[in-house]
XYZ file of C-alpha atoms in Angstrom:
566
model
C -9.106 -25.088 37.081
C -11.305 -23.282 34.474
C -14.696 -24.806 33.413
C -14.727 -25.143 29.623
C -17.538 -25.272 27.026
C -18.595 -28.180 26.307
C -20.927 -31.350 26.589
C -22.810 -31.377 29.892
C -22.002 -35.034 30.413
C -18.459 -34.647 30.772
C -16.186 -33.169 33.006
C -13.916 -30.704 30.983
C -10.210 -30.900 31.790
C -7.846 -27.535 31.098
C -4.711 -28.006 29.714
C -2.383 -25.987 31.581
C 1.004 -26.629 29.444
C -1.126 -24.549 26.690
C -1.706 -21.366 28.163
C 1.314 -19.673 27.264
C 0.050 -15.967 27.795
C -0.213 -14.234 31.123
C -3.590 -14.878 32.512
C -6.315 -12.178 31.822
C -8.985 -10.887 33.573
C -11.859 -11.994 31.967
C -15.361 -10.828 32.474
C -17.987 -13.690 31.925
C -20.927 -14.320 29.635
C -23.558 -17.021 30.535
C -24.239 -19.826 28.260
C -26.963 -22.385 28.820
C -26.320 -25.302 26.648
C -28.568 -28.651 26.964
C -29.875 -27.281 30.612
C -26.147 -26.433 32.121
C -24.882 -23.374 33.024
C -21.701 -22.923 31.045
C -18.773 -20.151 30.844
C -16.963 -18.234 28.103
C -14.574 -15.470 27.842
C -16.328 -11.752 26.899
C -13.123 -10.926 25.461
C -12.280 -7.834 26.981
C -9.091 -8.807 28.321
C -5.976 -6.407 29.317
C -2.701 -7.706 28.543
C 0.322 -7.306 31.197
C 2.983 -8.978 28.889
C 5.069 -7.326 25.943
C 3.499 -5.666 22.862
C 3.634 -8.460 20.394
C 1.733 -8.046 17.012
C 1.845 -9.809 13.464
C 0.997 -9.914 10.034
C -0.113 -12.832 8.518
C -0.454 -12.484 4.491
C -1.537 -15.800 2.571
C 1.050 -15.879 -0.445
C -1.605 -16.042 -3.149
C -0.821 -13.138 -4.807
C 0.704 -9.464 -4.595
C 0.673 -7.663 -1.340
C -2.410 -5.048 -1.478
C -1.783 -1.711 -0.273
C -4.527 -2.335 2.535
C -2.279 -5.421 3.084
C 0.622 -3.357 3.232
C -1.720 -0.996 5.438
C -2.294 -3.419 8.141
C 1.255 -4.332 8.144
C 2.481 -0.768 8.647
C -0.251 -0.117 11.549
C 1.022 -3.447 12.961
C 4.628 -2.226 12.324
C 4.135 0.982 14.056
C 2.079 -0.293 17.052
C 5.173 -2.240 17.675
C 7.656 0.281 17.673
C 5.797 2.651 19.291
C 5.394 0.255 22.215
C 9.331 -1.182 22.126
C 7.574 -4.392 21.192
C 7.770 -7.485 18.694
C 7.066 -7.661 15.119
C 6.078 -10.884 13.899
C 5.727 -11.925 9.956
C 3.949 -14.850 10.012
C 3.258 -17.075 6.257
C -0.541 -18.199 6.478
C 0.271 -20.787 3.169
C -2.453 -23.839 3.993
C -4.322 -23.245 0.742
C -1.836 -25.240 -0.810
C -3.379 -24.882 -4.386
C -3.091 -21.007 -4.758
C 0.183 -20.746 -2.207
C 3.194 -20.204 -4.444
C 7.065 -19.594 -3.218
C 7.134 -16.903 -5.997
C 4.004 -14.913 -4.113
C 6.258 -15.401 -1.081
C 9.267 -14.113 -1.897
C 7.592 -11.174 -3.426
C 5.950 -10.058 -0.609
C 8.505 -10.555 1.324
C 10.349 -8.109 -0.914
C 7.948 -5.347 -0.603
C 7.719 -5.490 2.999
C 11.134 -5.063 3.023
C 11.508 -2.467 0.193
C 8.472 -0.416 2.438
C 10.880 -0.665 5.731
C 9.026 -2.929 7.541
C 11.626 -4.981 8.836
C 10.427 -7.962 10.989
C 11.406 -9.381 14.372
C 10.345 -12.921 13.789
C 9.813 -14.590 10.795
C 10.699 -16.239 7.449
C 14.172 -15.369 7.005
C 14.593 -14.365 10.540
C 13.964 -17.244 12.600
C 12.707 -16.816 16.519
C 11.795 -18.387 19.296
C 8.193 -19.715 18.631
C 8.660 -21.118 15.098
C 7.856 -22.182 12.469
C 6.514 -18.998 11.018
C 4.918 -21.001 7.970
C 1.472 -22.874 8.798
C 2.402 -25.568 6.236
C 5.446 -26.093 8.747
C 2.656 -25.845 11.989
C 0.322 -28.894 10.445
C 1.243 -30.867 13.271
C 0.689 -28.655 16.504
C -2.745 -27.934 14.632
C -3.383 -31.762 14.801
C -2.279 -31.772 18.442
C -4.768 -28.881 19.413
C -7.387 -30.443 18.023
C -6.957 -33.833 19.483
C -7.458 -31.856 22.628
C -10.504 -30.631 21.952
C -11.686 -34.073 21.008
C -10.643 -35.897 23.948
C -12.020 -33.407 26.280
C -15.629 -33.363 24.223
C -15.270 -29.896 23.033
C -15.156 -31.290 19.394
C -16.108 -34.024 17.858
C -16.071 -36.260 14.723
C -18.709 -35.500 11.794
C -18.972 -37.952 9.307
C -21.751 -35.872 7.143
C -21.318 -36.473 3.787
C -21.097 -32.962 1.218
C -24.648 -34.140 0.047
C -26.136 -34.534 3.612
C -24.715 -31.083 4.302
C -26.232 -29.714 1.193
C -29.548 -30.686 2.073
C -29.638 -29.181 5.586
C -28.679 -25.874 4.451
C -31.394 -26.312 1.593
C -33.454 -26.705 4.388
C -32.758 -24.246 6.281
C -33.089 -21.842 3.386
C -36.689 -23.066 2.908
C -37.432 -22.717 6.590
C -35.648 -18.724 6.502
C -33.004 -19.900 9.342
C -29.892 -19.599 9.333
C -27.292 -22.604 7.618
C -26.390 -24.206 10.925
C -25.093 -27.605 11.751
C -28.091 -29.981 12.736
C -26.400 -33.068 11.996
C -26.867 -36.450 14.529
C -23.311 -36.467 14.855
C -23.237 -33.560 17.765
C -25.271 -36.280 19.824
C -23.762 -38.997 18.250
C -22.542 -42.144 20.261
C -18.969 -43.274 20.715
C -19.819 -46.557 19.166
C -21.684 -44.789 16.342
C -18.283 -42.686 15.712
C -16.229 -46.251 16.121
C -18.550 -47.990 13.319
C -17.575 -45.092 10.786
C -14.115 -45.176 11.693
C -13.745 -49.029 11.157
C -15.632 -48.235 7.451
C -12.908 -45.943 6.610
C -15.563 -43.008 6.178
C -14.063 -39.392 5.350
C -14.803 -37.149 8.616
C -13.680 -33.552 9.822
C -13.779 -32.151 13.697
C -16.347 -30.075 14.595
C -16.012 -27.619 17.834
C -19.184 -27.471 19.817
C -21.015 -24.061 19.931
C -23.664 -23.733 23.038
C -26.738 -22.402 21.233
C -27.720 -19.672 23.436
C -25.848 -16.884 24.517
C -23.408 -13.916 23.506
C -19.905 -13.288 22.778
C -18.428 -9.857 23.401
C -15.062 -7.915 22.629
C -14.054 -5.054 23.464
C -12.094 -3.591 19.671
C -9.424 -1.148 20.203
C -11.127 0.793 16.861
C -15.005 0.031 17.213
C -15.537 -0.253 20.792
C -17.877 -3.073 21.982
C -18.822 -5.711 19.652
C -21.143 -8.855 20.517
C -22.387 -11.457 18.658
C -25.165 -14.138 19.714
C -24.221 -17.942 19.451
C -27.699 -19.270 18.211
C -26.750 -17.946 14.645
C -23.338 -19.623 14.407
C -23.860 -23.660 14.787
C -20.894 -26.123 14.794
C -18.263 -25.069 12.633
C -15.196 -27.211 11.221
C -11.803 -26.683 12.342
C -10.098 -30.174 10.993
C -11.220 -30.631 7.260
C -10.858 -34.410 6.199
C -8.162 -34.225 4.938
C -6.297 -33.393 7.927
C -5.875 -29.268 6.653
C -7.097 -26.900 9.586
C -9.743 -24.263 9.126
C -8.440 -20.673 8.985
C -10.279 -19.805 12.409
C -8.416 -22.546 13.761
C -5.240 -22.324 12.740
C -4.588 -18.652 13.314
C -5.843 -18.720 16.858
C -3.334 -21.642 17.703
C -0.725 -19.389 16.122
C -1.535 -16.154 17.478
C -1.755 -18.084 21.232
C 1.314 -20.075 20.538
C 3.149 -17.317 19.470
C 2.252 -15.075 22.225
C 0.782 -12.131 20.252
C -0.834 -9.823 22.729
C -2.486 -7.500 19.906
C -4.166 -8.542 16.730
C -4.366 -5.661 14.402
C -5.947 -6.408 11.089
C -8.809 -5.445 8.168
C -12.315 -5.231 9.593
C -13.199 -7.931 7.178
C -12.159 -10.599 10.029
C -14.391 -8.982 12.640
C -16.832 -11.966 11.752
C -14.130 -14.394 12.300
C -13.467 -13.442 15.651
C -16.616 -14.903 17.265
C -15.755 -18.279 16.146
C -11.660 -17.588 17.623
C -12.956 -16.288 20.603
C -14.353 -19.776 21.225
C -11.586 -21.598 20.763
C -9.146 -19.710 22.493
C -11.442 -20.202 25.335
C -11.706 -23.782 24.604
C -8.096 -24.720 24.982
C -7.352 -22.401 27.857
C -5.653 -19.858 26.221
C -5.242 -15.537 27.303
C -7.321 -13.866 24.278
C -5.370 -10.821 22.405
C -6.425 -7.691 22.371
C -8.649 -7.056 18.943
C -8.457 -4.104 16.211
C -10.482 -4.107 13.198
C -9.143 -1.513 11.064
C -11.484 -0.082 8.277
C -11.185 -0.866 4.427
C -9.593 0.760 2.120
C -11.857 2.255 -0.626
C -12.098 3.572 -3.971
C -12.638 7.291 -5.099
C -16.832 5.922 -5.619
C -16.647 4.579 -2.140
C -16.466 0.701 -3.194
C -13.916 -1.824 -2.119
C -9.980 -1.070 -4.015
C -9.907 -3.534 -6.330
C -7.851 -3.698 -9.802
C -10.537 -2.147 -11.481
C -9.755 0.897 -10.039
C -6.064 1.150 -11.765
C -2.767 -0.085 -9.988
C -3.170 -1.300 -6.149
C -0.640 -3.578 -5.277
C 2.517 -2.199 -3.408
C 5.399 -3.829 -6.649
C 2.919 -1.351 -9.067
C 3.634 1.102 -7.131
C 7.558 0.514 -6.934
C 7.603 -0.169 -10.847
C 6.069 3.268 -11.582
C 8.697 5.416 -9.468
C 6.968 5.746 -6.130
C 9.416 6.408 -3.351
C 8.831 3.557 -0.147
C 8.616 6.531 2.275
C 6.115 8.180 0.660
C 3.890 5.022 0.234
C 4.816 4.276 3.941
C 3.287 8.166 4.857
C 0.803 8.211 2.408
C -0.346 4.759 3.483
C -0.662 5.554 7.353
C -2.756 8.478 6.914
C -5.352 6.522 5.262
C -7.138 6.048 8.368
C -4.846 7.690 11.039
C -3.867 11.130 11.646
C -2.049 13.074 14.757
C -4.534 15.442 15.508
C -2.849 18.195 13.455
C -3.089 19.534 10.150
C 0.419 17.806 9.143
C 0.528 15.604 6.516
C 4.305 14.684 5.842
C 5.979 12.240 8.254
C 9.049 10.666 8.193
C 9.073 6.654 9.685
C 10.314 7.543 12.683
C 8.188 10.845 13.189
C 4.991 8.056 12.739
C 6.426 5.730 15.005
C 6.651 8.435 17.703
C 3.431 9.793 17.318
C 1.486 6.834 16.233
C -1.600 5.535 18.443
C -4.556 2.818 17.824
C -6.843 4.815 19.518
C -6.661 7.480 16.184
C -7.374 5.022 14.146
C -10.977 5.946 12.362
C -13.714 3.936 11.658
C -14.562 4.918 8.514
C -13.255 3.604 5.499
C -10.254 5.706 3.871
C -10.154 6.800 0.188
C -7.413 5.841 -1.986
C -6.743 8.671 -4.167
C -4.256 8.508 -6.137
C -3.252 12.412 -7.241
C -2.779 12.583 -3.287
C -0.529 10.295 -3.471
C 1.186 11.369 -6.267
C 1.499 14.761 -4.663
C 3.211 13.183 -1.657
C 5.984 11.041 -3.505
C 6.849 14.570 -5.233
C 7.114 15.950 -1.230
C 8.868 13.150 -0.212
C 11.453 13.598 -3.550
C 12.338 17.014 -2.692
C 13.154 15.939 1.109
C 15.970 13.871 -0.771
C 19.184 15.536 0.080
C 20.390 16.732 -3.522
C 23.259 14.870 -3.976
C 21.179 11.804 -3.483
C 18.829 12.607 -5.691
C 21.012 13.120 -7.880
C 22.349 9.980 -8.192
C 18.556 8.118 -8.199
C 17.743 10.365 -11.074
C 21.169 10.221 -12.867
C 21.168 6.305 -13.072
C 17.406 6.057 -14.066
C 18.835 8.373 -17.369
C 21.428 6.520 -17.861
C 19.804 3.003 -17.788
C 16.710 4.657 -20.393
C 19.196 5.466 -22.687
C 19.012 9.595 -22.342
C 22.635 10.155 -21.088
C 25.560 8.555 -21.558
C 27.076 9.354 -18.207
C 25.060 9.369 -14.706
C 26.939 11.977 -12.653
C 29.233 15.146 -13.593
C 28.468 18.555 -13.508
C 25.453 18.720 -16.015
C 23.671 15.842 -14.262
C 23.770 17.655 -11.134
C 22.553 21.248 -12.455
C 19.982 19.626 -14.681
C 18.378 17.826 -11.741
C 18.398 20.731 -9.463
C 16.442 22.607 -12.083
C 14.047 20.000 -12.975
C 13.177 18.890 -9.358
C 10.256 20.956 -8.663
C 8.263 19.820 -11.787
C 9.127 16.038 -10.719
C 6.435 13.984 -8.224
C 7.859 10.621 -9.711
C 11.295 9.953 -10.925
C 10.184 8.630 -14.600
C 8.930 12.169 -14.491
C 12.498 13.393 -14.461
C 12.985 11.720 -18.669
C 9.833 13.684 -19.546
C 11.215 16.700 -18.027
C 14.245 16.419 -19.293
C 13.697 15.451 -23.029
C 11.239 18.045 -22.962
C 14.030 20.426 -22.423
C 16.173 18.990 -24.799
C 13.322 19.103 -27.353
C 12.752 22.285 -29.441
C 9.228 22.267 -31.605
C 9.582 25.638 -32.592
C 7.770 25.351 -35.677
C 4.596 23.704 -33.861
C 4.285 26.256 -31.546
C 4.199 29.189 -33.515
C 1.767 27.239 -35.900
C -0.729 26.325 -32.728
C -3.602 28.722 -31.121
C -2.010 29.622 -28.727
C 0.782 30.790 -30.920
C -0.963 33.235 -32.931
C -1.095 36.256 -31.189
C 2.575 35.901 -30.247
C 3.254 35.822 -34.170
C 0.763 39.096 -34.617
C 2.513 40.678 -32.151
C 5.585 41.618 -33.968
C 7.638 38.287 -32.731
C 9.163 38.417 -36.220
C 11.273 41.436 -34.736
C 12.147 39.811 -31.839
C 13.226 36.690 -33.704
C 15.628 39.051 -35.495
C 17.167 40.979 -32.480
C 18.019 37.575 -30.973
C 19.774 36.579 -33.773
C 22.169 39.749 -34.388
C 23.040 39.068 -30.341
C 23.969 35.543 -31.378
C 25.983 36.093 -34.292
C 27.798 39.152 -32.653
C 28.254 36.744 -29.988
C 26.634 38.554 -27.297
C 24.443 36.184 -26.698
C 27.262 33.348 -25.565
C 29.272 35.429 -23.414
C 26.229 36.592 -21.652
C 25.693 32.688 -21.081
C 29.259 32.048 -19.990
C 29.184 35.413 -17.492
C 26.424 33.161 -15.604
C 23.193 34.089 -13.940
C 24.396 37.773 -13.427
C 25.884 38.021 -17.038
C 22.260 36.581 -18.430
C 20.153 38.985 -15.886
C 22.687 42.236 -17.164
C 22.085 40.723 -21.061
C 17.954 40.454 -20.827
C 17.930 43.891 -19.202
C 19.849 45.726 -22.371
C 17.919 42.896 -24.462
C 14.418 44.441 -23.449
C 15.673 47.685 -23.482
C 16.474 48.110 -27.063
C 13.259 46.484 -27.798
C 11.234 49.365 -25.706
C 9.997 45.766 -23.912
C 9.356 44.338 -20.591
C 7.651 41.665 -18.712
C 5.619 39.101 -20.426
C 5.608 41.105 -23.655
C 9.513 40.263 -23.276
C 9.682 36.757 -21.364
C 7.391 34.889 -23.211
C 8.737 35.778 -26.766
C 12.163 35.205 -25.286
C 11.012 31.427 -24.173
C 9.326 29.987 -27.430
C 12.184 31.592 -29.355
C 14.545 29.779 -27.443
C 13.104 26.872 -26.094
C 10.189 26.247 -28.812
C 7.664 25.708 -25.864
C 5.384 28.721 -23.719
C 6.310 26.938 -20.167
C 9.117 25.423 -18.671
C 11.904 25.909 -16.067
C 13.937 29.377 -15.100
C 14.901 30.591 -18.617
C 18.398 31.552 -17.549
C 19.293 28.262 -15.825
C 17.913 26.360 -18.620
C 20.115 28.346 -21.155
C 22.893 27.766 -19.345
C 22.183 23.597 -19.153
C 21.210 23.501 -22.687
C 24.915 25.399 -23.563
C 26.433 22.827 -20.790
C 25.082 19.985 -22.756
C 25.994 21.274 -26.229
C 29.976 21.305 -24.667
C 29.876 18.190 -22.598
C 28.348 15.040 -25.033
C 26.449 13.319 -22.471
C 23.337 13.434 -23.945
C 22.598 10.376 -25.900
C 21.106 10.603 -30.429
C 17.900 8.963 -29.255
C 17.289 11.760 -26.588
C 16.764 14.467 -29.598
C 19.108 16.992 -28.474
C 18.672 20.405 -29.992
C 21.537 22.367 -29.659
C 21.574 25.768 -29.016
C 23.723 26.655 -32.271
C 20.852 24.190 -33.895
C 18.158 26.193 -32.446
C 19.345 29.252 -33.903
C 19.352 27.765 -37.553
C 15.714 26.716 -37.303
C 14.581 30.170 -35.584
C 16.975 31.772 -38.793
C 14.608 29.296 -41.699
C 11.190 30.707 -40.166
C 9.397 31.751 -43.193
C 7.821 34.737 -41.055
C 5.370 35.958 -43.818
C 4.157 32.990 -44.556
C 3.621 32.908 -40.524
C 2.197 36.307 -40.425
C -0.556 35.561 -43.757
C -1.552 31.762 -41.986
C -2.075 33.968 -38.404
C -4.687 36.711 -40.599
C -6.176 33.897 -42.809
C -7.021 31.786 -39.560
C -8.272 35.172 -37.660
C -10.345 35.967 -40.711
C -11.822 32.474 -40.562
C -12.691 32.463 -36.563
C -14.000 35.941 -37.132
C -16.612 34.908 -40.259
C -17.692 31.529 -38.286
C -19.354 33.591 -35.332
């Protein structure tokens, strides 16, 4: 039998039916408390049991991408170990808990891959996996600690407590618990009770001494006691404390690992005294790092979108958010960058984990999604792409032949697939006349584009032009050759003319493949009135109206004025 901390007057009592992990070996730090030499855990267990981990969101709101972070380490460590992952609902703030929050993250835990072992939904053996369902194994814990004088009943009113921490702001201490009830008498405790006065538990803290762990990311951590004072873990109302709560759920659940944000490193002194306190094996601890903004603050919504459904809703892929997410923070040692979820489950370890925050930046990420698209095999992205056009009203249809050749020559300018409808109506678009009017334009115009203009348009209405299109890639190549030829031209001096003739714009796609969709989609009436479809035929008649003098004296007069303002 275990000695506990506690009140020097009693003799503490261990609860054996509680310890539900494997014992650890624990290495001891000294505690006086009131004169008496008392014992707690350093927290540097090892574990012998299975790899169990969880994650533990409070449905409050959307699930943050250093949420989703966590989860995905958690996820991994898991795997990687053939071990258990638990989803576990951490709903006692009842007033900002909603179902809808719930079911949402639920959703994008599940859209991300992160399928769960235990859990809403799931069921398991040490359920519920909702601490609104838990309220009464939380009562029963802390009845223990009562009886055996490890907590005890403060009747301190919110005014009472008010003024000690005034005064302990006056005196430059720290906002500990002085109250008479951590001395308090039994028939002092009985009188309140029979007045029907409001009261929470208290756990007792010995006021000397230090609490160590051993964290799987940041190596030794300690804390001293003498800072920390007697904390709630019952409110009056009956609700647990956080601290409380989670550490009867992670024990009582049998998680051997707790991986989570390095904002509950704090936390953990206060669990490491409780799991001590009621007998329990402690987990094994990892505080992972924060996720931060491009100026090195905390992600918050100021910075732009940072909640995993964002992400979904603007065309991210969930296995490029999965890779981008685990190498903010982790990497294998090698300068690769794109993993598959099974590539990170082999390879993934805690002990890479940095310590350092990670930097969310979103062009990387970007960048990645666009990686992860052209890992699609075509014919399924194909079908993604195809049905986003088709539900935003650019095509009619979401597969045949033009769908397919259109995607596979507008993949390699697409990182997100609402990319693909700019891409696409910018093909389908022809601002000829804006182009040649623009900057950039000008010496295009001055350099005799007039001529080409009217080259192009002999080969179209001798029809040269078409059957160069319907011989194919070769036919086009053969046709471009002669096309340059006769125009003693070659290179850019050909190409580029060539393009804003034909497509109204100075960049874009192969020329020859996009000639060939364009005719495709002139034949085949997929493309939808509100997707501004210019026809090739229709091309030709605007290139045919170009007032070309009127061109030519606009390019001089605007030369002329540059010139004169320098």
């Amino acid at each position: 039998m275990a000695s506990l901390i506690g009140s020097p007057l009693l003799r503490i009592r261990v609860f054996p039916e509680v310890t539900l992990l494997k014992p650890t070996r624990l290495s001891f730090v000294r505690f006086r408390r009131g004169g008496s030499l008392v014992k707690a855990a350093s927290a540097a267990p090892t574990f012998d049991g299975d790899v169990r981990v969880r994650f533990a969101p409070s449905p409050t709101g959307n699930l943050h991408v250093g949420g989703a972070r966590t989860a995905l380490f958690n996820y991994l460590f898991a795997r990687s170990k053939g071990g258990k992952f638990v989803l576990r609902i951490e709903d006692t703030d009842l007033e900002r808990s909603t179902k809808q929050s719930e079911e949402a993250l639920l959703h994008d835990l599940s859209w991300l891959g992160l399928d769960w072992d235990e859990g809403p939904g799931v069921g398991g053996e040490y359920g519920p996996y909702r601490q609104s369902e838990r309220n009464s194994m939380y009562k029963e814990y802390a009845e223990k600690l009562l009886n055996s004088g490890l907590a005890y009943r403060c009747f301190c009113s919110n005014e009472e407590l008010e003024q000690m921490k005034e005064i302990a702001n006056l005196k430059k201490l720290p906002p500990v618990y002085t109250g008479k009830w951590a001395t308090a008498t039994e028939e002092e405790a009985q009188d309140e009770l029979a007045k029907g006065t409001p009261y929470t538990y208290r756990f007792r803290v010995p006021k000397e001494g230090t609490v160590k762990i051993n964290d799987l990311i940041r190596g030794e951590v300690s804390w001293n006691l003498d800072t920390l004072g007697d904390f709630v873990i019952l409110r009056s109302n009956g609700q647990p404390v956080y601290n409380f709560c989670v550490t009867v759920d992670d024990a009582t659940m049998r998680i051997s690992h707790v991986i989570r944000a390095e904002e509950h490193l704090p936390n953990t002194l206060r669990q490491a005294l409780i799991y001590k306190a009621l007998g329990f094996s402690m987990p094994q601890f990892a505080h992972v790092s924060l996720i931060l903004a491009p100026d090195r603050s905390k992600l918050s919504k100021r910075h732009g979108a940072t909640s995993v459904g964002q992400f979904k809703e603007m065309g991210y892929l969930p296995q490029a958010m999965v890779n981008y997410l685990a190498l903010l923070g982790w990497g294998d040692g090698t300068e690769n960058e794109f993993f598959t979820m099974e590539q990170l489950v082999e390879k993934f370890s805690i002990e890479r984990v940095n310590k350092s925050g990670a930097v969310f930046d979103s062009a990387k990420l970007r960048w990645m999604n666009g990686q992860h698209l052209k890992a699609i095999p075509q014919d399924q992205l194909t079908k993604v792409i195809g049905e986003h056009w088709k539900s935003n009203g650019i095509l009619f249809e979401s597969e045949g032949m033009f769908v397919k050749e259109v995607v596979d020559l507008l993949k390699d300018g697409i990182e997100l697939i609402p990319d693909s409808d700019t891409a696409l109506l910018n093909l389908l678009s022809y601002p000829l006349h804006n182009t040649l009017a623009s900057a950039e334009g000008r010496p295009l115009v001055e350099d005799k584009l007039s001529e080409v203009a009217a080259s192009l348009l002999s080969a179209y209405d001798s029809g040269e032009f078409h059957k160069a299109l319907e011989e194919g890639h070769a036919g086009w190549q053969q046709w471009v050759k002669s096309f340059g030829k006769s125009l003693k031209r070659k290179g850019k001096s050909l190409f580029m003319p060539l393009r804003v003739l034909l497509t109204g714009k100075f960049h874009g796609p192969d020329m020859g493949m996009a000639m060939h969709v364009l005719r495709e989609a002139g034949l085949c009436g997929i493309i939808t009135p509100q997707a501004g479809f210019v026809t090739l035929d229709e091309r030709f008649k605007i290139m045919r109206e170009v007032d070309w003098e009127a061109l030519n004296r606009d390019s001089k007069a605007e030369s002329v004025a540059v010139a004169s303002s320098h």
